[in-house]
Coordinates of C-alpha atoms and ligand atoms in Angstrom, one line a residue:
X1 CA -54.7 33.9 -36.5
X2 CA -51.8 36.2 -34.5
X3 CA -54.4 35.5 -31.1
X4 CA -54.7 32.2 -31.7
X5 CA -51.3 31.6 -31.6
X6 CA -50.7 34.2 -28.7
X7 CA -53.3 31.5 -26.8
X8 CA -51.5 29.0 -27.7
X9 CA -48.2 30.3 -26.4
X10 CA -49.4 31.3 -23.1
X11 CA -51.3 28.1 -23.1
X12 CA -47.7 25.7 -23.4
X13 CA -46.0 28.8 -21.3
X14 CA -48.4 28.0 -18.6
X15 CA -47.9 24.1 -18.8
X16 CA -44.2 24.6 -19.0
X17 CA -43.7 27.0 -16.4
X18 CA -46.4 25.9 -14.1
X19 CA -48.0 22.5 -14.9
X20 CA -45.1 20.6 -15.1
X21 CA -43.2 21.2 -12.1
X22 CA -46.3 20.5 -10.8
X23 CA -47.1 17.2 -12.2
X24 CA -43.1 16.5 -11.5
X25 CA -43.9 17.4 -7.8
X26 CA -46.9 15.2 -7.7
X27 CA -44.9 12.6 -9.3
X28 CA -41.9 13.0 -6.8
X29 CA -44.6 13.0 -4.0
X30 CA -45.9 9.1 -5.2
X31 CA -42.4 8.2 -4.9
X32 CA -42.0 9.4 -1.7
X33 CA -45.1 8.1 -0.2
X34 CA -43.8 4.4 -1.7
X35 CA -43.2 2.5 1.3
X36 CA -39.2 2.0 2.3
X37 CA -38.6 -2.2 2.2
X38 CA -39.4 -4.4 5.4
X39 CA -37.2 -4.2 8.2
X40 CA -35.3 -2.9 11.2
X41 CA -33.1 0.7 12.0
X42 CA -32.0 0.0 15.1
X43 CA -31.3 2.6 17.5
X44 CA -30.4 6.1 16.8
X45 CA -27.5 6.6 14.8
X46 CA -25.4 3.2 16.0
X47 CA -28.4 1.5 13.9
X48 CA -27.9 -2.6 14.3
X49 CA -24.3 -2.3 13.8
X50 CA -23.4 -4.4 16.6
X51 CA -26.0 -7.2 15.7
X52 CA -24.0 -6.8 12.3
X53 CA -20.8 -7.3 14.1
X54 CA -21.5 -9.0 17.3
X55 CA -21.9 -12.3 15.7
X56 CA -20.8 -13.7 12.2
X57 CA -22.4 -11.4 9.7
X58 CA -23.9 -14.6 7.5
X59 CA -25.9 -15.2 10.7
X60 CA -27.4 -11.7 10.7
X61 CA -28.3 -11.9 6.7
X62 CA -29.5 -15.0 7.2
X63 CA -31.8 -13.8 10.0
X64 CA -32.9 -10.7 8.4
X65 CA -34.0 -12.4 5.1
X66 CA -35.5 -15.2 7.1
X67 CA -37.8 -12.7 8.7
X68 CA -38.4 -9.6 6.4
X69 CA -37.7 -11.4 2.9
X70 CA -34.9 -10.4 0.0
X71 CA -35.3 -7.3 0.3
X72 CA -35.2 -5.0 3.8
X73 CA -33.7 -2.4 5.3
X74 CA -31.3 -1.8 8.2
X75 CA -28.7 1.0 9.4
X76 CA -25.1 0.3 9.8
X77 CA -22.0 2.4 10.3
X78 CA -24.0 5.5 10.4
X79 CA -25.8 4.6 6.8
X80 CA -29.0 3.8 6.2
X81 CA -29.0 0.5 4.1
X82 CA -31.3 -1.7 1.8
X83 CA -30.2 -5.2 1.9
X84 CA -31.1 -7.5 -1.2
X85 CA -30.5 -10.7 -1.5
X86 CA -32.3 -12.0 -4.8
X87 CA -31.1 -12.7 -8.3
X88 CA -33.4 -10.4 -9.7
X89 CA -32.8 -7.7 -7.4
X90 CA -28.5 -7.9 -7.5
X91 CA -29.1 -8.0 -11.2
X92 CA -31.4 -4.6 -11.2
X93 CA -28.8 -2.8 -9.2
X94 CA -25.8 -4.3 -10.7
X95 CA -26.2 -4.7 -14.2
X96 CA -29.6 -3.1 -15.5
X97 CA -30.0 -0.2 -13.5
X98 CA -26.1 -0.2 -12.9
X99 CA -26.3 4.0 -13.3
X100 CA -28.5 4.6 -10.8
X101 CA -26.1 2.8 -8.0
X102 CA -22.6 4.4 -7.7
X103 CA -20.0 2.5 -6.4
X104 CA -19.0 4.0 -2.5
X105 CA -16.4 3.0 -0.2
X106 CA -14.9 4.9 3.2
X107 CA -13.0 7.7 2.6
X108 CA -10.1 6.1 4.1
X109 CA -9.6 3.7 1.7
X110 CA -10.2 6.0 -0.8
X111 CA -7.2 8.2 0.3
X112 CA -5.0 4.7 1.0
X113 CA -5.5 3.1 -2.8
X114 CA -6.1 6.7 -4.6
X115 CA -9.0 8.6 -5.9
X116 CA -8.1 8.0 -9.1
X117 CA -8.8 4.2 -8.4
X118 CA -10.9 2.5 -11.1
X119 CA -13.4 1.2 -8.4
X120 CA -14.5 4.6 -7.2
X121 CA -15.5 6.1 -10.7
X122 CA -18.2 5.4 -13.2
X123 CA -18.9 6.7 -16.4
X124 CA -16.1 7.8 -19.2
X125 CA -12.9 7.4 -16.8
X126 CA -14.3 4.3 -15.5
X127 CA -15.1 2.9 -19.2
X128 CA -11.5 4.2 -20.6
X129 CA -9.7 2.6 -17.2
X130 CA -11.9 -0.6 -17.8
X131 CA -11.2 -1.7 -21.3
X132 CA -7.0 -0.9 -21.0
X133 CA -7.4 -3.3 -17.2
X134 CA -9.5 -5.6 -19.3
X135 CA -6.7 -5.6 -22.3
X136 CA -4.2 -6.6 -19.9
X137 CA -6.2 -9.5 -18.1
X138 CA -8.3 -11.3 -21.0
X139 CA -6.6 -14.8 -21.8
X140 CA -5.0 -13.5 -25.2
X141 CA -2.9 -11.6 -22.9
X142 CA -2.0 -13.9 -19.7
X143 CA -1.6 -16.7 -21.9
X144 CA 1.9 -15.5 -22.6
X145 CA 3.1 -15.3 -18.5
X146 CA 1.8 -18.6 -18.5
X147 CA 5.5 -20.1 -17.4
X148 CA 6.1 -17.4 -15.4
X149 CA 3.4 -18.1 -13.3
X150 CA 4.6 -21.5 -12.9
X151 CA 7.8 -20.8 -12.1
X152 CA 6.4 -18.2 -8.9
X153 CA 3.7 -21.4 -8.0
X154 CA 7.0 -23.7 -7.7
X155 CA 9.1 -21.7 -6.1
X156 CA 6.3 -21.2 -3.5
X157 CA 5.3 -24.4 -2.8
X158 CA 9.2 -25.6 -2.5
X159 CA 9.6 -22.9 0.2
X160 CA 6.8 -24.5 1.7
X161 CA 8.7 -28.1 1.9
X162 CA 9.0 -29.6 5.6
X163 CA 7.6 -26.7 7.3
X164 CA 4.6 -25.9 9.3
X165 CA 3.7 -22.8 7.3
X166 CA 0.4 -20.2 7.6
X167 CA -1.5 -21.1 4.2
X168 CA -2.9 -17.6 3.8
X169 CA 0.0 -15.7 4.5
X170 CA 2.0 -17.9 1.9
X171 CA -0.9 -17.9 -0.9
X172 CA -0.6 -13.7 -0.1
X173 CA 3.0 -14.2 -0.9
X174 CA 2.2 -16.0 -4.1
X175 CA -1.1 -14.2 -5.4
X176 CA 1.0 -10.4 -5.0
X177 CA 3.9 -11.8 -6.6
X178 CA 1.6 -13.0 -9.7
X179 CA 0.2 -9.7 -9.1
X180 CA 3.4 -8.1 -9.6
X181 CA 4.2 -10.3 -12.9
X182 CA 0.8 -9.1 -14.4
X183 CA 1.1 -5.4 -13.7
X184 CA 4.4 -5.2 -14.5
X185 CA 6.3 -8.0 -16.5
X186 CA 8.8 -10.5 -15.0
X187 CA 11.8 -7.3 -15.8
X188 CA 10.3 -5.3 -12.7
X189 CA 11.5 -8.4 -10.3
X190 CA 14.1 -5.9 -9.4
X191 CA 11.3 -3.8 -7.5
X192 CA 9.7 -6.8 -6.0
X193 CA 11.3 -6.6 -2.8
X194 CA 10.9 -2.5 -2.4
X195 CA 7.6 -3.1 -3.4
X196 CA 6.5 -5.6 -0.9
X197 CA 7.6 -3.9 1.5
X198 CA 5.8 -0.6 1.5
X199 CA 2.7 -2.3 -0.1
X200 CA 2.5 -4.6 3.4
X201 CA 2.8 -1.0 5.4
X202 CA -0.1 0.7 3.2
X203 CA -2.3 -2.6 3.8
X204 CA -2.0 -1.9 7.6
X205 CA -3.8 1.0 7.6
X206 CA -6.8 0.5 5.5
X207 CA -8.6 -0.4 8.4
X208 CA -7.3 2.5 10.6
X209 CA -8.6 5.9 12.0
X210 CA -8.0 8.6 9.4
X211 CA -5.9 10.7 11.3
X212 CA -2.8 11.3 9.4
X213 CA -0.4 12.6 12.4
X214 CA 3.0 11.2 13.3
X215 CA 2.7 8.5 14.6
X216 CA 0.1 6.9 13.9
X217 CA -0.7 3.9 11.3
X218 CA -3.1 5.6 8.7
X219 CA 0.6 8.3 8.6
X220 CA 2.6 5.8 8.0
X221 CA 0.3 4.0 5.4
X222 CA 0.2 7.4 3.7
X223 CA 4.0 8.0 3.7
X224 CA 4.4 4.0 2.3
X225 CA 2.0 4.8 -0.5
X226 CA 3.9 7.6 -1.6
X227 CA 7.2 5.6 -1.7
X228 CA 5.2 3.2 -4.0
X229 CA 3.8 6.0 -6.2
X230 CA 7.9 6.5 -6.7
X231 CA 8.5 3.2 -7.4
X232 CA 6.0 3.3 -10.2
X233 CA 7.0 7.0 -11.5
X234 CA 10.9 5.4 -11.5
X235 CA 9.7 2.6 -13.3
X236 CA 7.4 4.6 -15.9
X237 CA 10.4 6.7 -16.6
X238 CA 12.7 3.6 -16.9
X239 CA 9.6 2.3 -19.7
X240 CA 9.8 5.2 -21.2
X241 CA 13.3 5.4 -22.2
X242 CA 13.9 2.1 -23.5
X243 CA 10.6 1.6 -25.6
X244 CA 10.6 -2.1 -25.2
X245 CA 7.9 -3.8 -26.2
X246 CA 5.7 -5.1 -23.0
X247 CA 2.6 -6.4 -22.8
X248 CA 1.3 -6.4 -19.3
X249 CA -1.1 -3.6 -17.3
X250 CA 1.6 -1.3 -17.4
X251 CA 2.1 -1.3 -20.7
X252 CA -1.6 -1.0 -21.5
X253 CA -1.7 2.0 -19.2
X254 CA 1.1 3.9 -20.7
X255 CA 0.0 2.9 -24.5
X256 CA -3.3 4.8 -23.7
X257 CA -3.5 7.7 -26.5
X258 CA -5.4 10.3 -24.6
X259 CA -2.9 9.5 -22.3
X260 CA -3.4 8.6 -17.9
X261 CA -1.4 11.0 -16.0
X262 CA 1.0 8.9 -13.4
X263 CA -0.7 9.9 -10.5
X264 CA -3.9 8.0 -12.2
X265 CA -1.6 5.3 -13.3
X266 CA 0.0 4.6 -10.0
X267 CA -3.7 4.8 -8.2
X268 CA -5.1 2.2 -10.1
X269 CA -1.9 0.1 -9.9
X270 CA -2.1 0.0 -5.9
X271 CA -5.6 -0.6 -6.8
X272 CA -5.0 -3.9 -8.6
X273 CA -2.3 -5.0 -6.0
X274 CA -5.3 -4.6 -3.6
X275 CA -8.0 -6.6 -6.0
X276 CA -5.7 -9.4 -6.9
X277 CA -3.8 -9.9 -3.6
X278 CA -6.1 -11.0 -0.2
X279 CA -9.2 -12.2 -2.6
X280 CA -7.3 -14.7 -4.5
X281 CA -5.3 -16.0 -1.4
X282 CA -8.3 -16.2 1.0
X283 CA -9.8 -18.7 -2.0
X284 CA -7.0 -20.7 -2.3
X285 CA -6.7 -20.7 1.5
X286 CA -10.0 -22.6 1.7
X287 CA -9.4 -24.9 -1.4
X288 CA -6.8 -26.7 0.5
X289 CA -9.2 -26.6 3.4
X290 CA -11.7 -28.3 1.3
X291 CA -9.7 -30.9 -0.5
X292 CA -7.8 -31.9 2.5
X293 CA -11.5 -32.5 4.4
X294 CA -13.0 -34.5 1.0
X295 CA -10.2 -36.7 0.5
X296 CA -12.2 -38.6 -2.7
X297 CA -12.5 -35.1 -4.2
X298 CA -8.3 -34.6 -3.6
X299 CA -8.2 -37.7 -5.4
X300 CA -10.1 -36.7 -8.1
X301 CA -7.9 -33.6 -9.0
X302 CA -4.7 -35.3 -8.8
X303 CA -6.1 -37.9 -11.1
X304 CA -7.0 -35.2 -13.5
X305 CA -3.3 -33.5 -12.4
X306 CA -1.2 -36.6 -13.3
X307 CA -3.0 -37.1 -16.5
X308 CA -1.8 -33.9 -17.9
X309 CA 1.5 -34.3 -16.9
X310 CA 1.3 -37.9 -18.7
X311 CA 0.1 -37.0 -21.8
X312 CA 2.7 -34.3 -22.0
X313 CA 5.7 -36.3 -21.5
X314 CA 4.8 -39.8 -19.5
X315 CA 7.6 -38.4 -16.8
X316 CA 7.2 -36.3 -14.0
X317 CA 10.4 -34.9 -13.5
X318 CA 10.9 -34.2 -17.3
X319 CA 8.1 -33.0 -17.7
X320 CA 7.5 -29.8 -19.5
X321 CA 5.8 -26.5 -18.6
X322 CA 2.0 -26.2 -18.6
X323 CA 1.4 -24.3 -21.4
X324 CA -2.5 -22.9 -21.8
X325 CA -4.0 -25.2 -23.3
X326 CA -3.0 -27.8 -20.7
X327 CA -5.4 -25.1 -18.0
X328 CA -8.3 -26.1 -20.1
X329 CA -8.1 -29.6 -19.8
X330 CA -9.0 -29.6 -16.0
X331 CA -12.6 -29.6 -15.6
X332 CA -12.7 -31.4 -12.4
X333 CA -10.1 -28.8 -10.7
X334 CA -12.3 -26.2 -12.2
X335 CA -15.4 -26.9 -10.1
X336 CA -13.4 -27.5 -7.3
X337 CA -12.5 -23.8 -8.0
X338 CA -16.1 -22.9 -8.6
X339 CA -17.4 -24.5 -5.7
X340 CA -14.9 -23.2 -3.4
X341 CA -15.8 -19.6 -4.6
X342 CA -19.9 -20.8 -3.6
X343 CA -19.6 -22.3 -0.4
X344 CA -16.9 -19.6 0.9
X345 CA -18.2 -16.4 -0.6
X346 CA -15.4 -14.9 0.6
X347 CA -16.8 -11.4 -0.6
X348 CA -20.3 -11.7 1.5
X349 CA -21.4 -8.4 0.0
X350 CA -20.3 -5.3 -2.3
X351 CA -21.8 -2.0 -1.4
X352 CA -23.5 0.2 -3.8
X353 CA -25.1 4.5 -3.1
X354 CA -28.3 5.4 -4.7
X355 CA -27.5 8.1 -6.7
X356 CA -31.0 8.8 -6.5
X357 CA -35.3 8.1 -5.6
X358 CA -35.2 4.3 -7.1
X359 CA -38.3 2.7 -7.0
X360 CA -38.1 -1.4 -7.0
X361 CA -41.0 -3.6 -6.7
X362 CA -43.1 -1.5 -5.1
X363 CA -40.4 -0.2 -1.9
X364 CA -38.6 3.2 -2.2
X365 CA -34.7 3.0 -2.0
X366 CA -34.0 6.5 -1.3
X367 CA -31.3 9.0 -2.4
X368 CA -28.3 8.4 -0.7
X369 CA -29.5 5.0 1.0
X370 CA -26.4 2.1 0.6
X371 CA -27.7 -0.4 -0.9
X372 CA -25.6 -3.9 -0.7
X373 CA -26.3 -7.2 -3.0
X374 CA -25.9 -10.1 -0.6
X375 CA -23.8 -12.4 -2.5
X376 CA -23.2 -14.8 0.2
X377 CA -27.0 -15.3 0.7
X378 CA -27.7 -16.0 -3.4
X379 CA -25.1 -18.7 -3.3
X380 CA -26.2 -20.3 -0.1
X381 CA -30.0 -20.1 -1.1
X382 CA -31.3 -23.8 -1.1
X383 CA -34.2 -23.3 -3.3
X384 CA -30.7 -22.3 -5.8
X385 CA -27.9 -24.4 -4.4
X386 CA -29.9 -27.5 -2.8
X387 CA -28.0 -28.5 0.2
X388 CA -25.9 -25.5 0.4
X389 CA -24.0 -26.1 2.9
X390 CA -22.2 -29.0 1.2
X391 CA -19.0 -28.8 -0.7
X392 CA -20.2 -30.8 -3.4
X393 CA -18.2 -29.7 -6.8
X394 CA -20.3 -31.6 -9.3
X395 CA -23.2 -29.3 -8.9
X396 CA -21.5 -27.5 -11.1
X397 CA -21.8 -30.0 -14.1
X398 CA -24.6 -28.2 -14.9
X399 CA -24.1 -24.0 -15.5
X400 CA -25.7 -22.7 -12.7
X401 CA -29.0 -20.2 -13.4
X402 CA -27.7 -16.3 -14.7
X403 CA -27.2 -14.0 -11.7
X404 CA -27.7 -16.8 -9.5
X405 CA -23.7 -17.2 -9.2
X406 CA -21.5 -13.8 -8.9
X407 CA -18.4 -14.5 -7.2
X408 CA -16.7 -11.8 -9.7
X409 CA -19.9 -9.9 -9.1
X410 CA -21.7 -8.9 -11.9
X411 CA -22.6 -5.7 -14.5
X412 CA -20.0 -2.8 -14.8
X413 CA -17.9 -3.2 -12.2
X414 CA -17.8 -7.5 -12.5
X415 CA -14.1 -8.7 -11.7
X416 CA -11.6 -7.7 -15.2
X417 CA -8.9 -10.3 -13.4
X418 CA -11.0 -13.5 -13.0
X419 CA -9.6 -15.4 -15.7
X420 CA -5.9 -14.5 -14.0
X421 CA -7.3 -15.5 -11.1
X422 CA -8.8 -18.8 -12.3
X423 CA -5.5 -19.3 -14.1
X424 CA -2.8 -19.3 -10.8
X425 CA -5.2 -21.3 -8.6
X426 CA -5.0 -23.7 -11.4
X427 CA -1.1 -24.0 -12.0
X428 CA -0.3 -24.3 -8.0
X429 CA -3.0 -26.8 -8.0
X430 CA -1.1 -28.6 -10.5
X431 CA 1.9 -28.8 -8.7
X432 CA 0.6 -29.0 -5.1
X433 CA -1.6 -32.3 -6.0
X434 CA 1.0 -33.8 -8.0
X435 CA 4.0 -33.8 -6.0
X436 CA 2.9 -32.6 -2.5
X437 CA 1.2 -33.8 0.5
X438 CA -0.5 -31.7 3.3
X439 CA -2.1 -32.4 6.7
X440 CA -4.2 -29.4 8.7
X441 CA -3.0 -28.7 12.0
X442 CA -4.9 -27.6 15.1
X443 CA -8.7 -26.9 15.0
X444 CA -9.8 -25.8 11.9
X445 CA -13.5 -25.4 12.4
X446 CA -13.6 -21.8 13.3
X447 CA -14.1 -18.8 10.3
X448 CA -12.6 -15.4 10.5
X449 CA -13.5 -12.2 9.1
X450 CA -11.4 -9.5 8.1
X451 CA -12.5 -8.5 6.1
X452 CA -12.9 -11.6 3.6
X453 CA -14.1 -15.1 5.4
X454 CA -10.9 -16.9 6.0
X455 CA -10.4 -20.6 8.3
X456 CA -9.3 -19.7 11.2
X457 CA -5.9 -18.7 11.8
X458 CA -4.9 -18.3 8.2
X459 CA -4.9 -22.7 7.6
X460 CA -1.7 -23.8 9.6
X461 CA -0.6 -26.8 7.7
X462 CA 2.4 -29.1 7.2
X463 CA 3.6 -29.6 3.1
X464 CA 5.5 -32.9 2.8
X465 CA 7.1 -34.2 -0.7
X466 CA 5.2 -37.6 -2.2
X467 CA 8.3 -40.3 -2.6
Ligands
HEM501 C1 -10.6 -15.2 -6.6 C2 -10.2 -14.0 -6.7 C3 -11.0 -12.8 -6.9 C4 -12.3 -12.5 -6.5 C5 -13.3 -13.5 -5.7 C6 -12.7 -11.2 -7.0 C7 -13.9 -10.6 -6.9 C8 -14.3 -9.4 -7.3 C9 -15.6 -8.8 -7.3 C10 -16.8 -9.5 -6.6 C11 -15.6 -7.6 -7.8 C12 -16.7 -6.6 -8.0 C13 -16.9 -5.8 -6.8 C14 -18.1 -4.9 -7.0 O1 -18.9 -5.0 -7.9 O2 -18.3 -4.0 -6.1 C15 -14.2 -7.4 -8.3 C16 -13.7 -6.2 -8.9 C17 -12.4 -6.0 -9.3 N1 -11.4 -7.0 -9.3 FE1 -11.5 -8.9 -8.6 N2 -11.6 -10.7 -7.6 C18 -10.6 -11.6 -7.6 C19 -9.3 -11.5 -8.2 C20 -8.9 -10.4 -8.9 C21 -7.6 -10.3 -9.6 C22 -6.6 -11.4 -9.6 C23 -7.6 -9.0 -10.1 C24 -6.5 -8.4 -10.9 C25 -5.5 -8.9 -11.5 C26 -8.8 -8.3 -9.8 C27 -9.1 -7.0 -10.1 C28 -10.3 -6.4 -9.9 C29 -10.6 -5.0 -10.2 C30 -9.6 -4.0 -10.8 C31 -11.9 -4.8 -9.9 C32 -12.7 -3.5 -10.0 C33 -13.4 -3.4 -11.4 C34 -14.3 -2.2 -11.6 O3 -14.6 -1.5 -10.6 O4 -14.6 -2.0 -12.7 N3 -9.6 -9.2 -9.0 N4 -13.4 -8.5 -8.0

């Protein structure tokens, strides 16, 4: 009996110790002989980065998918990369495989918004950080600034009145003020001004060479963000001994009962400020684009406009605030929302990092390998979007096909401030249809990028009063 067992244990010792690394090896080796996807690298090192950015990027997706399919390789910025651009495929590496694709940015903007940032983090700190951002944002919570955003969309737009303004730079204004009201309640106004201005010196320099010597932009970014970090630590230590009741981001932060340090707090607060900001102006930048090219469409919303302010009071100039319930009575403005987010795709991409060997229909994605979801592409697919090219807002009477849609991305990392978002295009759209006029000036056919697709030259336009 005592040999049969000694057998037996050297028999599982051997497959432990020897059979198994084996069979792992062999395994490992399949993988590795799984052929990489279809497609280009370019030349050493450079890659096709200047086909990337030679040319509008769309033209170069477009191309690639054209001739290697949804799914193909390519080497940019010194990374080798696996473009997809299916549902399926932004699904698997968004949502279902989510933990197998960590988020990854350039280690410059990781020192200009803070590691701490929730973008750059998943597991535990990344669920903790999500669920106090998401407390802050769902509608229970912004239904209450409600007014307050309305008050920030008037006194925009009437600063707006006669002049020839840049639409982007003035949504930017708008969209980081609202910003400002959701991260930190309408009593931090007093701030507003101190933080505006180091927040537009930090914003130069994400895009700049990390060298931090005097001097240069990057050093001055990084001496801005720390006057910001001791804006937040004075206001944290303001919040702290009054105990007021606040329900905003801040709030939610602080209330945490493990407990974020203030260096974690005041990362992820730059963090937001960067999320909310550019994204939400560069969208409402092209909505007035849109409506003032599809005049029937303008007319549509400002039907739907006035009828609100009707049944609320029958008078204009008395009539009262919007209060929630009036944002969900605007389907038609809604789609012009939706289909503004389609057509512009003003996030093309989002970049993901194998965090290991992933094997996907067939093609190795390798350790390491960047791997980017091609937004733009899924929303401009004709066989998804027929016509694509057209702003047409009533496609969107019918819900469009799951994962076939992802302007707030999708899966773990998906957008926690799309319903704020949804809700201050709304309210300025009220106001702006309703009581305003605007005309485009110059040519406005062109398209920038940096880095979100913007009309050219930020929109100039004149805002005139209706009599
Ligand atoms: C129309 C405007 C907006 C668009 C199109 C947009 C789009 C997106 C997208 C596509 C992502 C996911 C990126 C990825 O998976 O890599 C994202 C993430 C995020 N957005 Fe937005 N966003 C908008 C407005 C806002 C606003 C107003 C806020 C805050 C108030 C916000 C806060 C965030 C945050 C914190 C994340 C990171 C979430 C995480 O990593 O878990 N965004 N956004």
């Amino acid at each position: 009996m005592e040999l049969i067992s000694m057998i037996l244990f050297s028999f599982c010792s051997i497959v432990i110790l020897f059979l198994f690394p084996c069979l792992f090896k062999l395994f490992d080796s399949v993988r590795r002989t799984l052929p990489l996807p279809p497609g280009s690298l370019g030349w050493p090192y450079i890659g096709e980065t200047f086909q990337l950015y030679s040319q509008n990027p769309n033209v170069f997706f477009a191309s690639k998918v054209k001739r290697y399919g949804s799914i193909f390789k390519t080497h940019i910025l010194g990374c080798p990369c696996v473009m997809i651009s299916s549902p399926e495929a932004a699904k698997f590496v968004l949502v279902t495989r989510a933990h197998l694709f960590k988020p990854t940015f350039p280690a410059s903007k990781e020192k200009m918004l803070g590691k701490q940032a929730i973008f750059f983090h998943q597991g535990d700190y990344h669920t903790k950080l999500r669920k106090l951002v998401l407390r802050a944002f769902m509608p229970e919570a912004i239904k209450n600034i409600v007014p307050d955003i309305e008050s920030l969309a008037k006194d925009s737009i009437q600063s707006w009145e006669g002049r020839l303004i840049t639409t982007f730079q003035e949504m930017k204004t708008y969209t980081f003020n609202v910003a400002l009201l959701s991260i930190f309640g309408k009593d931090e106004v007093l701030y507003r001004e101190d933080l505006k201005r180091c927040y537009y010196i930090l914003e130069k320099g994400y895009n700049s060479m990390p060298i931090n010597l005097p001097g240069t932009l990057f050093n001055k970014s990084m001496k801005a963000r720390k006057e910001l970090a001791q804006i937040v630590a004075k206001i944290l230590s303001t919040r702290r001994q009054m105990k007021l009741d606040h329900t905003d981001l801040l709030a939610s932060f602080m209330g945490d009962k493990e407990g974020l340090t203030d260096e974690q707090i005041a990362d992820n607060i730059i963090g937001v400020i960067f999320a909310a900001r550019d994204t939400t102006a560069s969208v409402m930048t092209w909505i007035l684009k849109y409506l003032g090219e599809n005049p029937s469409v303008l007319q549509a919303v400002t039907e739907e406009q006035e009828a609100i302010i009707k049944s609320n009071s029958g008078d204009d100039e008395k009539a009262p605030s919007l209060s929630w319930a009036d944002t969900k009575k605007m389907p038609i403005t809604s789609r012009v929302i939706q289909e503004t987010l389609r057509v512009a795709s003003i996030l093309s991409f989002t970049f993901r990092e194998a965090a290991e060997d992933v094997e996907y229909q067939g093609y190795l994605i390798p350790k390491g390998w960047k791997v980017l979801p091609l937004f733009r592409n899924i929303h401009h697919s004709p066989e998804i979007f027929p016509d694509p090219e057209k702003f047409d807002p009533s496609r969107f009477e019918v819900a469009p096909k799951p994962n076939t849609f992802m302007p707030f991305g999708n899966g773990t990392h998906s957008c926690p401030g799309n319903e704020l978002a949804k809700i201050e295009m709304l309210i300025l759209l009220h106001h702006l249809t309703t009581k305003y006029r605007w005309s485009m000036v110059g040519s406005n056919s062109g398209i920038q990028y940096g880095p979100f697709a913007l009309p050219q030259n930020g929109l100039p336009i004149r805002l005139t009063k209706k009599l």
